[in-house]
């Protein structure tokens, strides 16, 4: 099985995936990247601030980037007027 | 052969000469497994219990979508499935995380040993209570700590457990586990875990290169993890 690396690019900078993982196909790697993106977003939501500008770059073992999964493409957001900026009321920040 | 097990038992309550000799003589010859081998299958009824001599094994439960949860990690000197002596049907599998060597002890021998040596029986019982205490801590960490603190907590625990068997000198040790498997132990995605390890590195708490982990700031890691080693019961007691 080929080895895929899922590198994180977000507000903290670049987190390379040095180890990578053996997966049957790029489609499965994409699925893993989406799961990973959603898990990072979940943690961010729990902290109260979600950054949808982050992305995961899928590369092959040699380093060539095969695909980019943007966090904003990994979830469906429903809001009254597109993406809403919410300011927490005092006491909840 | 079973020095690391004896070291762990002696740390809590030293064995007498007779107990030590009888326990040492009860084990079968060494068996070798490769990483990913299944030592004991979920649903099976093993007639013997496994003692890990070196390497790393895990208790693994697989869910319907193929996902896995590693509910325990075992290190050299750990009795991997002492509980199968009394539980009979395994509710989880034991899987080799790294290449490893094990020895086994047949259940009828355990029955005989625990009948003849009640103090040894209490010590073995005690060791399963520590297993249970570790499960409780993992549950607390998984349910109530941030992913970062939970990851730090597991690193603290593994450091201390490796120290008790002489495998973590100056807070540095080999951890032959893939990031994917470590993620399965923490209930995180491998992507999330990679980010957490990077965060521990960038806070200068540890270095992690290949399988080599070196703690740079133990106090800082302990504080982040809210780690209190009481549950590992490292004190001398009289059983």
mmCIF file with all atom_site columns, N, CA and C in Angstrom, chain B residues 153-186:
data_model
loop_
_atom_site.group_PDB
_atom_site.id
_atom_site.type_symbol
_atom_site.label_atom_id
_atom_site.label_alt_id
_atom_site.label_comp_id
_atom_site.label_asym_id
_atom_site.label_entity_id
_atom_site.label_seq_id
_atom_site.pdbx_PDB_ins_code
_atom_site.Cartn_x
_atom_site.Cartn_y
_atom_site.Cartn_z
_atom_site.occupancy
_atom_site.B_iso_or_equiv
_atom_site.pdbx_formal_charge
_atom_site.auth_seq_id
_atom_site.auth_comp_id
_atom_site.auth_asym_id
_atom_site.auth_atom_id
_atom_site.pdbx_PDB_model_num
ATOM 1   N N  . UNK B 1 153 ? -0.712 13.509 29.318 1.00 0.00 ? 153 UNK B N  1
ATOM 2   C CA . UNK B 1 153 ? -0.941 12.583 30.428 1.00 0.00 ? 153 UNK B CA 1
ATOM 3   C C  . UNK B 1 153 ? -0.449 11.184 30.089 1.00 0.00 ? 153 UNK B C  1
ATOM 4   N N  . UNK B 1 154 ? -0.755 10.745 28.877 1.00 0.00 ? 154 UNK B N  1
ATOM 5   C CA . UNK B 1 154 ? -0.311 9.406  28.472 1.00 0.00 ? 154 UNK B CA 1
ATOM 6   C C  . UNK B 1 154 ? 1.224  9.343  28.429 1.00 0.00 ? 154 UNK B C  1
ATOM 7   N N  . UNK B 1 155 ? 1.846  10.411 27.952 1.00 0.00 ? 155 UNK B N  1
ATOM 8   C CA . UNK B 1 155 ? 3.312  10.438 27.897 1.00 0.00 ? 155 UNK B CA 1
ATOM 9   C C  . UNK B 1 155 ? 3.897  10.378 29.322 1.00 0.00 ? 155 UNK B C  1
ATOM 10  N N  . UNK B 1 156 ? 3.297  11.136 30.241 1.00 0.00 ? 156 UNK B N  1
ATOM 11  C CA . UNK B 1 156 ? 3.748  11.086 31.645 1.00 0.00 ? 156 UNK B CA 1
ATOM 12  C C  . UNK B 1 156 ? 3.625  9.662  32.191 1.00 0.00 ? 156 UNK B C  1
ATOM 13  N N  . UNK B 1 157 ? 2.463  9.053  31.955 1.00 0.00 ? 157 UNK B N  1
ATOM 14  C CA . UNK B 1 157 ? 2.234  7.713  32.494 1.00 0.00 ? 157 UNK B CA 1
ATOM 15  C C  . UNK B 1 157 ? 3.238  6.706  31.926 1.00 0.00 ? 157 UNK B C  1
ATOM 16  N N  . UNK B 1 158 ? 3.443  6.758  30.610 1.00 0.00 ? 158 UNK B N  1
ATOM 17  C CA . UNK B 1 158 ? 4.374  5.807  29.996 1.00 0.00 ? 158 UNK B CA 1
ATOM 18  C C  . UNK B 1 158 ? 5.791  6.034  30.504 1.00 0.00 ? 158 UNK B C  1
ATOM 19  N N  . UNK B 1 159 ? 6.158  7.296  30.729 1.00 0.00 ? 159 UNK B N  1
ATOM 20  C CA . UNK B 1 159 ? 7.491  7.596  31.265 1.00 0.00 ? 159 UNK B CA 1
ATOM 21  C C  . UNK B 1 159 ? 7.681  6.918  32.617 1.00 0.00 ? 159 UNK B C  1
ATOM 22  N N  . UNK B 1 160 ? 6.709  7.100  33.505 1.00 0.00 ? 160 UNK B N  1
ATOM 23  C CA . UNK B 1 160 ? 6.828  6.543  34.855 1.00 0.00 ? 160 UNK B CA 1
ATOM 24  C C  . UNK B 1 160 ? 6.814  5.014  34.818 1.00 0.00 ? 160 UNK B C  1
ATOM 25  N N  . UNK B 1 161 ? 5.912  4.463  33.997 1.00 0.00 ? 161 UNK B N  1
ATOM 26  C CA . UNK B 1 161 ? 5.838  2.993  33.924 1.00 0.00 ? 161 UNK B CA 1
ATOM 27  C C  . UNK B 1 161 ? 7.119  2.403  33.340 1.00 0.00 ? 161 UNK B C  1
ATOM 28  N N  . UNK B 1 162 ? 7.708  3.072  32.363 1.00 0.00 ? 162 UNK B N  1
ATOM 29  C CA . UNK B 1 162 ? 8.971  2.580  31.792 1.00 0.00 ? 162 UNK B CA 1
ATOM 30  C C  . UNK B 1 162 ? 10.106 2.735  32.801 1.00 0.00 ? 162 UNK B C  1
ATOM 31  N N  . UNK B 1 163 ? 10.044 3.781  33.606 1.00 0.00 ? 163 UNK B N  1
ATOM 32  C CA . UNK B 1 163 ? 11.076 3.974  34.642 1.00 0.00 ? 163 UNK B CA 1
ATOM 33  C C  . UNK B 1 163 ? 11.062 2.837  35.650 1.00 0.00 ? 163 UNK B C  1
ATOM 34  N N  . UNK B 1 164 ? 9.878  2.356  36.005 1.00 0.00 ? 164 UNK B N  1
ATOM 35  C CA . UNK B 1 164 ? 9.805  1.308  37.028 1.00 0.00 ? 164 UNK B CA 1
ATOM 36  C C  . UNK B 1 164 ? 10.436 0.003  36.557 1.00 0.00 ? 164 UNK B C  1
ATOM 37  N N  . UNK B 1 165 ? 10.566 -0.189 35.237 1.00 0.00 ? 165 UNK B N  1
ATOM 38  C CA . UNK B 1 165 ? 11.235 -1.400 34.742 1.00 0.00 ? 165 UNK B CA 1
ATOM 39  C C  . UNK B 1 165 ? 12.590 -1.065 34.105 1.00 0.00 ? 165 UNK B C  1
ATOM 40  N N  . UNK B 1 166 ? 13.093 0.129  34.416 1.00 0.00 ? 166 UNK B N  1
ATOM 41  C CA . UNK B 1 166 ? 14.447 0.485  34.000 1.00 0.00 ? 166 UNK B CA 1
ATOM 42  C C  . UNK B 1 166 ? 14.598 0.812  32.526 1.00 0.00 ? 166 UNK B C  1
ATOM 43  N N  . UNK B 1 167 ? 13.491 1.197  31.870 1.00 0.00 ? 167 UNK B N  1
ATOM 44  C CA . UNK B 1 167 ? 13.564 1.442  30.427 1.00 0.00 ? 167 UNK B CA 1
ATOM 45  C C  . UNK B 1 167 ? 13.437 2.922  30.053 1.00 0.00 ? 167 UNK B C  1
ATOM 46  N N  . UNK B 1 168 ? 13.477 3.796  31.073 1.00 0.00 ? 168 UNK B N  1
ATOM 47  C CA . UNK B 1 168 ? 13.447 5.240  30.777 1.00 0.00 ? 168 UNK B CA 1
ATOM 48  C C  . UNK B 1 168 ? 14.478 5.927  31.664 1.00 0.00 ? 168 UNK B C  1
ATOM 49  N N  . UNK B 1 169 ? 15.690 5.998  31.168 1.00 0.00 ? 169 UNK B N  1
ATOM 50  C CA . UNK B 1 169 ? 16.746 6.650  31.935 1.00 0.00 ? 169 UNK B CA 1
ATOM 51  C C  . UNK B 1 169 ? 16.752 8.136  31.612 1.00 0.00 ? 169 UNK B C  1
ATOM 52  N N  . UNK B 1 170 ? 16.876 8.950  32.633 1.00 0.00 ? 170 UNK B N  1
ATOM 53  C CA . UNK B 1 170 ? 16.885 10.405 32.465 1.00 0.00 ? 170 UNK B CA 1
ATOM 54  C C  . UNK B 1 170 ? 15.719 10.884 31.598 1.00 0.00 ? 170 UNK B C  1
ATOM 55  N N  . UNK B 1 171 ? 14.541 10.290 31.847 1.00 0.00 ? 171 UNK B N  1
ATOM 56  C CA . UNK B 1 171 ? 13.309 10.712 31.164 1.00 0.00 ? 171 UNK B CA 1
ATOM 57  C C  . UNK B 1 171 ? 13.418 10.639 29.639 1.00 0.00 ? 171 UNK B C  1
ATOM 58  N N  . UNK B 1 172 ? 14.128 9.627  29.144 1.00 0.00 ? 172 UNK B N  1
ATOM 59  C CA . UNK B 1 172 ? 14.193 9.400  27.704 1.00 0.00 ? 172 UNK B CA 1
ATOM 60  C C  . UNK B 1 172 ? 13.967 7.917  27.441 1.00 0.00 ? 172 UNK B C  1
ATOM 61  N N  . UNK B 1 173 ? 13.251 7.603  26.384 1.00 0.00 ? 173 UNK B N  1
ATOM 62  C CA . UNK B 1 173 ? 12.899 6.206  26.157 1.00 0.00 ? 173 UNK B CA 1
ATOM 63  C C  . UNK B 1 173 ? 12.520 5.961  24.700 1.00 0.00 ? 173 UNK B C  1
ATOM 64  N N  . UNK B 1 174 ? 12.512 4.670  24.329 1.00 0.00 ? 174 UNK B N  1
ATOM 65  C CA . UNK B 1 174 ? 12.029 4.237  23.018 1.00 0.00 ? 174 UNK B CA 1
ATOM 66  C C  . UNK B 1 174 ? 10.544 3.949  23.131 1.00 0.00 ? 174 UNK B C  1
ATOM 67  N N  . UNK B 1 175 ? 9.772  4.442  22.188 1.00 0.00 ? 175 UNK B N  1
ATOM 68  C CA . UNK B 1 175 ? 8.343  4.152  22.158 1.00 0.00 ? 175 UNK B CA 1
ATOM 69  C C  . UNK B 1 175 ? 7.993  3.619  20.768 1.00 0.00 ? 175 UNK B C  1
ATOM 70  N N  . UNK B 1 176 ? 8.083  2.278  20.615 1.00 0.00 ? 176 UNK B N  1
ATOM 71  C CA . UNK B 1 176 ? 7.909  1.697  19.276 1.00 0.00 ? 176 UNK B CA 1
ATOM 72  C C  . UNK B 1 176 ? 6.433  1.583  18.885 1.00 0.00 ? 176 UNK B C  1
ATOM 73  N N  . UNK B 1 177 ? 5.788  2.741  18.716 1.00 0.00 ? 177 UNK B N  1
ATOM 74  C CA . UNK B 1 177 ? 4.368  2.762  18.363 1.00 0.00 ? 177 UNK B CA 1
ATOM 75  C C  . UNK B 1 177 ? 4.181  3.791  17.258 1.00 0.00 ? 177 UNK B C  1
ATOM 76  N N  . UNK B 1 178 ? 3.305  3.471  16.300 1.00 0.00 ? 178 UNK B N  1
ATOM 77  C CA . UNK B 1 178 ? 3.045  4.445  15.235 1.00 0.00 ? 178 UNK B CA 1
ATOM 78  C C  . UNK B 1 178 ? 2.104  5.529  15.766 1.00 0.00 ? 178 UNK B C  1
ATOM 79  N N  . UNK B 1 179 ? 2.139  6.664  15.075 1.00 0.00 ? 179 UNK B N  1
ATOM 80  C CA . UNK B 1 179 ? 1.261  7.762  15.483 1.00 0.00 ? 179 UNK B CA 1
ATOM 81  C C  . UNK B 1 179 ? -0.209 7.343  15.371 1.00 0.00 ? 179 UNK B C  1
ATOM 82  N N  . UNK B 1 180 ? -0.483 6.504  14.377 1.00 0.00 ? 180 UNK B N  1
ATOM 83  C CA . UNK B 1 180 ? -1.848 6.030  14.156 1.00 0.00 ? 180 UNK B CA 1
ATOM 84  C C  . UNK B 1 180 ? -2.332 5.203  15.350 1.00 0.00 ? 180 UNK B C  1
ATOM 85  N N  . UNK B 1 181 ? -1.448 4.333  15.850 1.00 0.00 ? 181 UNK B N  1
ATOM 86  C CA . UNK B 1 181 ? -1.821 3.490  16.989 1.00 0.00 ? 181 UNK B CA 1
ATOM 87  C C  . UNK B 1 181 ? -1.941 4.322  18.261 1.00 0.00 ? 181 UNK B C  1
ATOM 88  N N  . UNK B 1 182 ? -1.045 5.296  18.398 1.00 0.00 ? 182 UNK B N  1
ATOM 89  C CA . UNK B 1 182 ? -1.136 6.161  19.569 1.00 0.00 ? 182 UNK B CA 1
ATOM 90  C C  . UNK B 1 182 ? -2.458 6.937  19.533 1.00 0.00 ? 182 UNK B C  1
ATOM 91  N N  . UNK B 1 183 ? -2.852 7.347  18.326 1.00 0.00 ? 183 UNK B N  1
ATOM 92  C CA . UNK B 1 183 ? -4.138 8.037  18.165 1.00 0.00 ? 183 UNK B CA 1
ATOM 93  C C  . UNK B 1 183 ? -5.282 7.109  18.564 1.00 0.00 ? 183 UNK B C  1
ATOM 94  N N  . UNK B 1 184 ? -5.166 5.818  18.214 1.00 0.00 ? 184 UNK B N  1
ATOM 95  C CA . UNK B 1 184 ? -6.201 4.848  18.589 1.00 0.00 ? 184 UNK B CA 1
ATOM 96  C C  . UNK B 1 184 ? -6.271 4.661  20.104 1.00 0.00 ? 184 UNK B C  1
ATOM 97  N N  . UNK B 1 185 ? -5.148 4.856  20.787 1.00 0.00 ? 185 UNK B N  1
ATOM 98  C CA . UNK B 1 185 ? -5.145 4.743  22.252 1.00 0.00 ? 185 UNK B CA 1
ATOM 99  C C  . UNK B 1 185 ? -5.768 5.983  22.896 1.00 0.00 ? 185 UNK B C  1
ATOM 100 N N  . UNK B 1 186 ? -5.669 7.106  22.220 1.00 0.00 ? 186 UNK B N  1
ATOM 101 C CA . UNK B 1 186 ? -6.161 8.362  22.792 1.00 0.00 ? 186 UNK B CA 1
ATOM 102 C C  . UNK B 1 186 ? -7.573 8.704  22.309 1.00 0.00 ? 186 UNK B C  1
#
